[in-house]
mmCIF file of C-alpha atoms in Angstrom:
data_model
loop_
_atom_site.group_PDB
_atom_site.id
_atom_site.type_symbol
_atom_site.label_atom_id
_atom_site.label_comp_id
_atom_site.label_asym_id
_atom_site.label_seq_id
_atom_site.Cartn_x
_atom_site.Cartn_y
_atom_site.Cartn_z
ATOM 1 C CA MET A 1 -19.141 13.237 7.904
ATOM 2 C CA ILE A 2 -18.138 9.804 9.206
ATOM 3 C CA VAL A 3 -16.882 7.497 6.491
ATOM 4 C CA SER A 4 -19.041 4.421 5.912
ATOM 5 C CA PRO A 5 -17.449 1.220 7.251
ATOM 6 C CA LEU A 6 -17.753 -0.225 3.733
ATOM 7 C CA ASN A 7 -15.259 2.365 2.534
ATOM 8 C CA VAL A 8 -12.389 1.749 4.922
ATOM 9 C CA GLY A 9 -9.448 -0.599 4.804
ATOM 10 C CA TYR A 10 -5.923 -1.234 5.991
ATOM 11 C CA ALA A 11 -2.550 -2.123 4.535
ATOM 12 C CA CYS A 12 -1.017 -5.439 3.486
ATOM 13 C CA ILE A 13 -1.235 -7.568 6.641
ATOM 14 C CA ASN A 14 -4.210 -9.044 8.457
ATOM 15 C CA LEU A 15 -2.908 -9.718 11.961
ATOM 16 C CA THR A 16 -5.786 -12.022 12.864
ATOM 17 C CA LEU A 17 -4.964 -14.296 9.944
ATOM 18 C CA GLN A 18 -1.204 -13.896 10.107
ATOM 19 C CA ALA A 19 -1.322 -15.383 13.596
ATOM 20 C CA GLU A 20 -2.476 -18.503 11.729
ATOM 21 C CA LYS A 21 0.340 -18.212 9.149
ATOM 22 C CA ILE A 22 -1.879 -16.658 6.483
ATOM 23 C CA LEU A 23 0.170 -13.887 4.843
ATOM 24 C CA THR A 24 1.140 -12.551 1.423
ATOM 25 C CA ASN A 25 4.743 -11.383 1.787
ATOM 26 C CA ARG A 26 6.692 -14.619 1.940
ATOM 27 C CA GLY A 27 10.103 -13.999 0.469
ATOM 28 C CA MET A 28 13.729 -15.039 0.587
ATOM 29 C CA ILE A 29 17.176 -13.513 0.729
ATOM 30 C CA LYS A 30 19.172 -12.994 -2.452
ATOM 31 C CA LYS A 31 21.449 -15.950 -1.717
ATOM 32 C CA THR A 32 18.465 -18.296 -1.517
ATOM 33 C CA PHE A 33 17.049 -16.964 -4.772
ATOM 34 C CA ALA A 34 20.418 -17.501 -6.444
ATOM 35 C CA GLU A 35 20.458 -21.090 -5.201
ATOM 36 C CA ARG A 36 16.819 -22.088 -5.721
ATOM 37 C CA GLY A 37 15.688 -19.718 -8.454
ATOM 38 C CA ILE A 38 12.344 -19.278 -10.131
ATOM 39 C CA GLN A 39 10.957 -22.653 -9.042
ATOM 40 C CA TYR A 40 11.055 -21.683 -5.370
ATOM 41 C CA ALA A 41 9.916 -18.121 -6.113
ATOM 42 C CA SER A 42 6.908 -19.615 -7.878
ATOM 43 C CA GLN A 43 6.025 -21.800 -4.889
ATOM 44 C CA LEU A 44 6.169 -18.821 -2.546
ATOM 45 C CA ALA A 45 4.169 -16.638 -4.935
ATOM 46 C CA LEU A 46 1.473 -19.285 -5.287
ATOM 47 C CA LYS A 47 1.099 -19.540 -1.533
ATOM 48 C CA ASN A 48 1.023 -15.728 -1.223
ATOM 49 C CA VAL A 49 -1.743 -15.468 -3.814
ATOM 50 C CA GLN A 50 -3.732 -18.274 -2.200
ATOM 51 C CA ASP A 51 -3.557 -16.437 1.104
ATOM 52 C CA LEU A 52 -4.452 -13.116 -0.538
ATOM 53 C CA LEU A 53 -7.746 -14.672 -1.624
ATOM 54 C CA THR A 54 -8.330 -15.808 1.967
ATOM 55 C CA ILE A 55 -7.611 -12.307 3.290
ATOM 56 C CA VAL A 56 -9.874 -10.665 0.716
ATOM 57 C CA ASP A 57 -12.739 -12.976 1.618
ATOM 58 C CA TRP A 58 -12.135 -12.329 5.342
ATOM 59 C CA ASN A 59 -12.289 -8.593 4.670
ATOM 60 C CA LEU A 60 -15.581 -8.857 2.829
ATOM 61 C CA ALA A 61 -17.057 -10.982 5.596
ATOM 62 C CA HIS A 62 -16.053 -8.362 8.174
ATOM 63 C CA GLY A 63 -17.198 -5.237 6.342
ATOM 64 C CA PHE A 64 -13.963 -4.042 4.758
ATOM 65 C CA GLY A 65 -14.539 -2.832 1.200
ATOM 66 C CA LEU A 66 -10.976 -1.658 0.620
ATOM 67 C CA PHE A 67 -7.585 -3.344 0.953
ATOM 68 C CA ARG A 68 -4.017 -2.409 0.079
ATOM 69 C CA ILE A 69 -2.232 -5.499 -1.192
ATOM 70 C CA SER A 70 1.417 -6.150 -0.434
ATOM 71 C CA SER A 71 4.059 -5.154 -2.971
ATOM 72 C CA ASP A 72 5.967 -8.342 -2.141
ATOM 73 C CA ILE A 73 3.571 -11.032 -3.366
ATOM 74 C CA PHE A 74 6.054 -12.202 -5.993
ATOM 75 C CA PRO A 75 9.552 -12.631 -4.507
ATOM 76 C CA TRP A 76 12.354 -11.160 -6.653
ATOM 77 C CA ALA A 77 9.825 -10.248 -9.339
ATOM 78 C CA SER A 78 12.362 -8.022 -11.087
ATOM 79 C CA GLU A 79 14.345 -11.121 -12.055
ATOM 80 C CA TYR A 80 11.741 -12.932 -14.179
ATOM 81 C CA ARG A 81 8.507 -12.527 -16.085
ATOM 82 C CA LEU A 82 5.432 -13.579 -14.152
ATOM 83 C CA ALA A 83 4.240 -15.669 -17.099
ATOM 84 C CA ASN A 84 7.400 -17.793 -16.797
ATOM 85 C CA LEU A 85 6.616 -18.962 -13.276
ATOM 86 C CA PRO A 86 6.040 -22.748 -13.202
ATOM 87 C CA ASP A 87 2.811 -22.206 -11.253
ATOM 88 C CA PHE A 88 1.636 -19.301 -13.417
ATOM 89 C CA THR A 89 -1.562 -20.961 -14.657
ATOM 90 C CA GLU A 90 -2.831 -21.593 -11.135
ATOM 91 C CA ILE A 91 -1.614 -18.175 -9.968
ATOM 92 C CA ARG A 92 -3.456 -16.433 -12.798
ATOM 93 C CA THR A 93 -6.682 -18.303 -12.016
ATOM 94 C CA LEU A 94 -6.440 -17.221 -8.368
ATOM 95 C CA LEU A 95 -5.714 -13.614 -9.326
ATOM 96 C CA GLU A 96 -8.760 -13.608 -11.608
ATOM 97 C CA GLU A 97 -10.844 -14.926 -8.709
ATOM 98 C CA ILE A 98 -9.532 -12.153 -6.449
ATOM 99 C CA GLY A 99 -10.261 -9.542 -9.096
ATOM 100 C CA SER A 100 -13.862 -10.719 -9.325
ATOM 101 C CA ARG A 101 -14.507 -9.964 -5.654
ATOM 102 C CA PRO A 102 -16.483 -6.773 -4.789
ATOM 103 C CA ILE A 103 -13.565 -5.099 -3.022
ATOM 104 C CA ARG A 104 -11.415 -2.130 -3.977
ATOM 105 C CA LEU A 105 -7.752 -3.142 -4.175
ATOM 106 C CA THR A 106 -4.787 -0.764 -4.211
ATOM 107 C CA THR A 107 -1.039 -0.981 -3.770
ATOM 108 C CA HIS A 108 1.750 1.278 -2.488
ATOM 109 C CA PRO A 109 5.141 0.241 -3.924
ATOM 110 C CA GLY A 110 8.187 0.879 -1.746
ATOM 111 C CA PRO A 111 10.053 4.166 -1.255
ATOM 112 C CA PHE A 112 12.902 3.078 -3.536
ATOM 113 C CA ASN A 113 10.628 3.858 -6.509
ATOM 114 C CA HIS A 114 11.803 7.239 -7.798
ATOM 115 C CA LEU A 115 10.179 8.078 -11.110
ATOM 116 C CA ALA A 116 12.162 11.322 -11.103
ATOM 117 C CA GLY A 117 15.401 9.362 -10.735
ATOM 118 C CA GLN A 118 17.990 8.648 -13.383
ATOM 119 C CA GLY A 119 20.107 5.699 -14.511
ATOM 120 C CA ASN A 120 19.585 2.442 -12.638
ATOM 121 C CA VAL A 121 17.276 4.122 -10.115
ATOM 122 C CA LEU A 122 14.839 4.990 -12.893
ATOM 123 C CA LYS A 123 15.329 1.639 -14.632
ATOM 124 C CA ASN A 124 14.516 -0.315 -11.466
ATOM 125 C CA THR A 125 11.531 1.935 -10.759
ATOM 126 C CA LEU A 126 10.045 1.253 -14.178
ATOM 127 C CA VAL A 127 10.458 -2.512 -13.728
ATOM 128 C CA ASP A 128 8.847 -2.530 -10.284
ATOM 129 C CA LEU A 129 5.916 -0.284 -11.138
ATOM 130 C CA GLU A 130 5.111 -2.237 -14.312
ATOM 131 C CA TYR A 131 5.112 -5.446 -12.294
ATOM 132 C CA GLN A 132 2.619 -3.934 -9.852
ATOM 133 C CA SER A 133 0.368 -2.921 -12.729
ATOM 134 C CA GLU A 134 0.626 -6.362 -14.330
ATOM 135 C CA ILE A 135 -0.817 -7.922 -11.171
ATOM 136 C CA PHE A 136 -3.940 -5.774 -11.549
ATOM 137 C CA ASP A 137 -4.058 -6.673 -15.254
ATOM 138 C CA LEU A 138 -3.999 -10.362 -14.340
ATOM 139 C CA MET A 139 -6.831 -9.738 -11.891
ATOM 140 C CA GLY A 140 -8.880 -8.432 -14.794
ATOM 141 C CA LEU A 141 -9.194 -4.978 -13.230
ATOM 142 C CA LYS A 142 -9.849 -2.118 -15.615
ATOM 143 C CA PRO A 143 -6.936 0.342 -15.644
ATOM 144 C CA SER A 144 -8.108 3.349 -13.644
ATOM 145 C CA HIS A 145 -7.435 5.216 -10.431
ATOM 146 C CA TRP A 146 -10.040 3.033 -8.746
ATOM 147 C CA ASN A 147 -7.244 0.509 -8.252
ATOM 148 C CA LYS A 148 -4.499 3.001 -7.554
ATOM 149 C CA ILE A 149 -0.772 2.342 -7.621
ATOM 150 C CA ASN A 150 0.409 5.012 -5.241
ATOM 151 C CA ILE A 151 3.920 6.432 -4.930
ATOM 152 C CA HIS A 152 5.761 9.428 -3.533
ATOM 153 C CA LEU A 153 7.729 11.752 -5.776
ATOM 154 C CA GLY A 154 10.859 10.894 -3.805
ATOM 155 C CA GLY A 155 13.704 13.294 -3.103
ATOM 156 C CA THR A 156 13.983 16.796 -4.499
ATOM 157 C CA TYR A 157 17.579 16.320 -5.704
ATOM 158 C CA GLY A 158 18.240 19.908 -4.635
ATOM 159 C CA ASP A 159 15.822 21.241 -7.255
ATOM 160 C CA LYS A 160 12.122 20.741 -6.531
ATOM 161 C CA PRO A 161 10.762 22.336 -9.761
ATOM 162 C CA GLY A 162 13.308 20.465 -11.873
ATOM 163 C CA THR A 163 12.524 17.167 -10.136
ATOM 164 C CA ILE A 164 8.792 17.654 -10.682
ATOM 165 C CA ALA A 165 9.423 18.353 -14.362
ATOM 166 C CA ARG A 166 11.568 15.207 -14.679
ATOM 167 C CA PHE A 167 8.875 13.127 -12.913
ATOM 168 C CA CYS A 168 6.309 14.340 -15.416
ATOM 169 C CA GLN A 169 8.644 13.646 -18.341
ATOM 170 C CA ASN A 170 9.427 10.110 -17.133
ATOM 171 C CA PHE A 171 5.716 9.447 -16.652
ATOM 172 C CA GLY A 172 5.634 9.096 -20.438
ATOM 173 C CA LEU A 173 7.891 6.026 -20.168
ATOM 174 C CA LEU A 174 5.169 4.056 -18.369
ATOM 175 C CA SER A 175 2.710 1.726 -20.066
ATOM 176 C CA GLU A 176 -0.770 3.044 -20.760
ATOM 177 C CA ASN A 177 -2.303 0.822 -18.080
ATOM 178 C CA LEU A 178 0.196 1.933 -15.438
ATOM 179 C CA ARG A 179 -0.293 5.606 -16.297
ATOM 180 C CA ALA A 180 -4.043 5.111 -15.808
ATOM 181 C CA ARG A 181 -3.461 3.747 -12.270
ATOM 182 C CA LEU A 182 -0.664 5.935 -10.882
ATOM 183 C CA THR A 183 -1.280 8.380 -8.027
ATOM 184 C CA VAL A 184 1.031 10.539 -5.915
ATOM 185 C CA GLU A 185 0.983 11.238 -2.176
ATOM 186 C CA ASN A 186 1.992 14.217 -0.026
ATOM 187 C CA ASP A 187 5.025 13.780 2.255
ATOM 188 C CA ASP A 188 5.581 14.134 5.992
ATOM 189 C CA ARG A 189 8.913 16.002 5.764
ATOM 190 C CA VAL A 190 9.047 19.753 5.216
ATOM 191 C CA SER A 191 11.878 19.327 2.714
ATOM 192 C CA LEU A 192 9.644 17.257 0.418
ATOM 193 C CA TYR A 193 6.249 17.658 -1.234
ATOM 194 C CA THR A 194 3.013 19.151 0.090
ATOM 195 C CA VAL A 195 -0.400 18.765 -1.510
ATOM 196 C CA ALA A 196 0.091 22.174 -3.114
ATOM 197 C CA ASP A 197 3.377 20.964 -4.640
ATOM 198 C CA LEU A 198 1.639 17.935 -6.172
ATOM 199 C CA VAL A 199 -1.315 19.681 -7.806
ATOM 200 C CA PRO A 200 0.869 20.951 -10.701
ATOM 201 C CA VAL A 201 1.877 17.327 -11.302
ATOM 202 C CA TYR A 202 -1.804 16.435 -11.623
ATOM 203 C CA GLU A 203 -2.347 19.389 -13.956
ATOM 204 C CA ALA A 204 0.534 18.247 -16.153
ATOM 205 C CA ILE A 205 -0.037 14.483 -16.358
ATOM 206 C CA GLY A 206 -3.346 13.718 -14.617
ATOM 207 C CA THR A 207 -2.076 11.790 -11.565
ATOM 208 C CA PRO A 208 -4.532 12.314 -8.676
ATOM 209 C CA VAL A 209 -3.199 13.382 -5.282
ATOM 210 C CA VAL A 210 -3.649 10.952 -2.388
ATOM 211 C CA PHE A 211 -4.209 13.061 0.711
ATOM 212 C CA ASP A 212 -2.494 11.709 3.802
ATOM 213 C CA TYR A 213 -3.917 13.411 6.888
ATOM 214 C CA PHE A 214 -0.966 12.637 9.151
ATOM 215 C CA HIS A 215 1.619 13.666 6.587
ATOM 216 C CA HIS A 216 -0.208 16.953 6.112
ATOM 217 C CA ALA A 217 -0.169 17.609 9.857
ATOM 218 C CA LEU A 218 3.624 17.301 9.767
ATOM 219 C CA ASN A 219 4.125 19.164 6.479
ATOM 220 C CA PRO A 220 1.132 21.446 5.816
ATOM 221 C CA GLY A 221 2.819 24.159 3.827
ATOM 222 C CA THR A 222 0.435 27.122 3.847
ATOM 223 C CA LEU A 223 -2.801 25.088 3.725
ATOM 224 C CA THR A 224 -5.213 24.083 6.457
ATOM 225 C CA GLU A 225 -6.280 20.445 6.589
ATOM 226 C CA GLU A 226 -9.600 21.257 4.957
ATOM 227 C CA GLU A 227 -7.969 23.289 2.192
ATOM 228 C CA ALA A 228 -5.456 20.536 1.436
ATOM 229 C CA PHE A 229 -8.149 17.845 1.610
ATOM 230 C CA LEU A 230 -10.396 19.666 -0.863
ATOM 231 C CA MET A 231 -7.478 20.503 -3.152
ATOM 232 C CA ALA A 232 -6.484 16.839 -3.323
ATOM 233 C CA TYR A 233 -10.113 15.738 -3.638
ATOM 234 C CA GLY A 234 -10.514 17.907 -6.735
ATOM 235 C CA THR A 235 -7.809 15.978 -8.606
ATOM 236 C CA TRP A 236 -9.734 12.671 -8.683
ATOM 237 C CA ASP A 237 -11.844 11.257 -11.510
ATOM 238 C CA VAL A 238 -13.245 8.468 -9.271
ATOM 239 C CA ARG A 239 -13.984 8.341 -5.549
ATOM 240 C CA PRO A 240 -10.639 9.119 -3.884
ATOM 241 C CA VAL A 241 -8.626 6.875 -1.606
ATOM 242 C CA PHE A 242 -6.967 8.866 1.189
ATOM 243 C CA HIS A 243 -4.749 7.757 4.084
ATOM 244 C CA TYR A 244 -5.288 8.317 7.788
ATOM 245 C CA SER A 245 -3.393 7.541 10.975
ATOM 246 C CA ASP A 246 -2.783 9.015 14.399
ATOM 247 C CA SER A 247 0.547 10.169 15.799
ATOM 248 C CA ARG A 248 2.410 7.704 17.994
ATOM 249 C CA GLN A 249 4.302 10.579 19.599
ATOM 250 C CA GLU A 250 1.115 12.387 20.593
ATOM 251 C CA ARG A 251 -1.041 9.382 21.485
ATOM 252 C CA GLU A 252 1.225 6.634 22.812
ATOM 253 C CA ASP A 253 4.892 7.477 23.266
ATOM 254 C CA PRO A 254 6.268 11.031 23.645
ATOM 255 C CA LYS A 255 9.736 9.691 22.806
ATOM 256 C CA ALA A 256 8.689 8.292 19.426
ATOM 257 C CA ARG A 257 9.926 10.019 16.279
ATOM 258 C CA ARG A 258 7.500 12.609 14.944
ATOM 259 C CA GLU A 259 6.754 10.603 11.777
ATOM 260 C CA ALA A 260 5.821 7.408 13.634
ATOM 261 C CA HIS A 261 2.283 6.063 13.178
ATOM 262 C CA ALA A 262 0.316 5.112 16.265
ATOM 263 C CA ASP A 263 -0.323 1.459 16.960
ATOM 264 C CA TRP A 264 -4.068 2.053 17.318
ATOM 265 C CA LEU A 265 -6.678 4.524 16.073
ATOM 266 C CA TYR A 266 -7.941 7.268 18.372
ATOM 267 C CA SER A 267 -9.910 9.597 16.095
ATOM 268 C CA ILE A 268 -12.210 9.593 13.079
ATOM 269 C CA ALA A 269 -11.235 11.190 9.789
ATOM 270 C CA ASN A 270 -13.073 14.383 8.861
ATOM 271 C CA THR A 271 -14.127 13.969 5.221
ATOM 272 C CA TYR A 272 -15.582 17.492 5.005
ATOM 273 C CA GLY A 273 -18.858 16.247 3.545
ATOM 274 C CA LYS A 274 -17.202 14.335 0.701
ATOM 275 C CA GLU A 275 -17.405 10.643 -0.119
ATOM 276 C CA VAL A 276 -13.950 9.086 0.114
ATOM 277 C CA ASP A 277 -12.400 5.709 0.841
ATOM 278 C CA ILE A 278 -9.726 5.617 3.527
ATOM 279 C CA VAL A 279 -6.813 3.299 4.183
ATOM 280 C CA PHE A 280 -6.030 3.443 7.911
ATOM 281 C CA GLU A 281 -2.286 3.087 8.383
ATOM 282 C CA SER A 282 -2.155 2.081 12.030
ATOM 283 C CA LYS A 283 0.201 -0.704 13.036
ATOM 284 C CA MET A 284 -2.628 -2.787 14.438
ATOM 285 C CA LYS A 285 -4.206 -3.082 10.999
ATOM 286 C CA GLU A 286 -7.737 -4.553 11.037
ATOM 287 C CA LEU A 287 -7.682 -4.777 14.839
ATOM 288 C CA ALA A 288 -7.471 -0.991 15.147
ATOM 289 C CA ILE A 289 -10.459 -0.449 12.871
ATOM 290 C CA LEU A 290 -12.509 -3.078 14.665
ATOM 291 C CA ARG A 291 -11.751 -1.417 18.003
ATOM 292 C CA LEU A 292 -12.635 2.028 16.616
ATOM 293 C CA ARG A 293 -15.962 0.554 15.500
ATOM 294 C CA GLY A 294 -16.581 -0.702 19.024
ATOM 295 C CA ASN A 295 -15.874 -4.338 18.173
ATOM 296 C CA GLU A 296 -13.102 -5.172 20.623
ATOM 297 C CA PRO A 297 -10.914 -7.861 19.012
ATOM 298 C CA VAL A 298 -10.152 -11.094 20.831
ATOM 299 C CA ILE A 299 -6.395 -11.225 21.468
ATOM 300 C CA THR A 300 -5.196 -14.825 21.553
ATOM 301 C CA PRO A 301 -1.676 -15.673 22.811
ATOM 302 C CA LYS A 302 -0.446 -16.140 19.233
ATOM 303 C CA LEU A 303 -1.980 -12.840 18.211
ATOM 304 C CA ALA A 304 -0.499 -11.060 21.238
ATOM 305 C CA LYS A 305 2.969 -12.243 20.196
ATOM 306 C CA LEU A 306 2.395 -10.997 16.670
ATOM 307 C CA ILE A 307 1.155 -7.641 17.937
ATOM 308 C CA ASN A 308 4.405 -7.102 19.810
ATOM 309 C CA GLN A 309 6.322 -7.774 16.595
ATOM 310 C CA ALA A 310 4.093 -5.474 14.548
ATOM 311 C CA LYS A 311 4.760 -2.531 16.857
ATOM 312 C CA LYS A 312 8.328 -2.474 15.561
ATOM 313 C CA GLN A 313 7.350 -2.274 11.889
ATOM 314 C CA ASP A 314 6.500 0.546 9.507
ATOM 315 C CA PRO A 315 2.790 0.194 8.617
ATOM 316 C CA GLU A 316 3.376 1.699 5.165
ATOM 317 C CA ASN A 317 6.199 -0.656 4.208
ATOM 318 C CA PRO A 318 6.126 -3.913 6.168
ATOM 319 C CA PRO A 319 9.203 -6.048 5.546
ATOM 320 C CA ALA A 320 8.982 -9.141 3.409
ATOM 321 C CA GLU A 321 9.102 -12.300 5.458
ATOM 322 C CA ALA A 322 11.783 -14.849 4.671
ATOM 323 C CA VAL A 323 10.489 -18.391 5.089
ATOM 324 C CA GLU A 324 12.014 -21.782 5.577
ATOM 325 C CA THR A 325 11.549 -24.576 3.064
ATOM 326 C CA SER A 326 9.258 -26.426 5.455
ATOM 327 C CA ASP A 327 6.707 -23.598 5.254
ATOM 328 C CA VAL A 328 5.939 -24.335 1.615
ATOM 329 C CA ALA A 329 4.729 -27.581 0.150
ATOM 330 C CA LEU A 330 7.245 -28.965 -2.334
#
């Protein structure tokens, strides 16, 4: 079964629009935040949210019914409450407008989130995940796995069963809305978690398993792709969101590391007769999906320059972009 174009999306960055300086991950270094504080963070956040609305509307106009928003919309969000931002009223209005759009929005907080961690690691994880959930609350989105907040279990700490048990215990520390949105994803390293490892987590606390095709190919455990797909599919209470990408090592560069995602898309996901939504994690973002559809994108000089930069980035966790004062209206 070929997934309907209405049920596909990409992660965080629209290259077509970013070539025109439309992006949602404007940020700043710690020194700048210390000097300029919440006022400047608010200005950057407002611009990020304004541009998120532009990206969402672009997606809808081009047949994308799914989009993973950046985790870096609010710079240094751990250091303040969103409601205390000077521009909060306008930001909230924009977020409500975004939430009213007929598009499925998800997020994938960074790999430093370890719900099975302890001490400051756990403390920082709770702060970051609650912030991600608050954004969906402000959008007016009902807490559910439809708007998933997806994470990995993290390291095994030398004790996989014990780490899984601690993850499930710490799940109880999350707010009700966050618990209703949280999902977990299989890993690409054989030392970490397969789909089969994550099903007991679902059975214990109800977190659906996000099936990543590429990760499974690198770390299948004892399951075939179809077996793992169907096992993950069975954990969902709404239509699942799964992840798909091709291997850079196999498709583009034999010298690339085995975990590297390809720049472009070369194959279609097999959904085994099931209805799913898929985030394509290729580095070329919307351009790769357009090309796979047969709509060859127009590469302008500015876009070509941006493409060369994007090839050096991780499509799952693009870096926040530090900006100069001149980029934001004061």
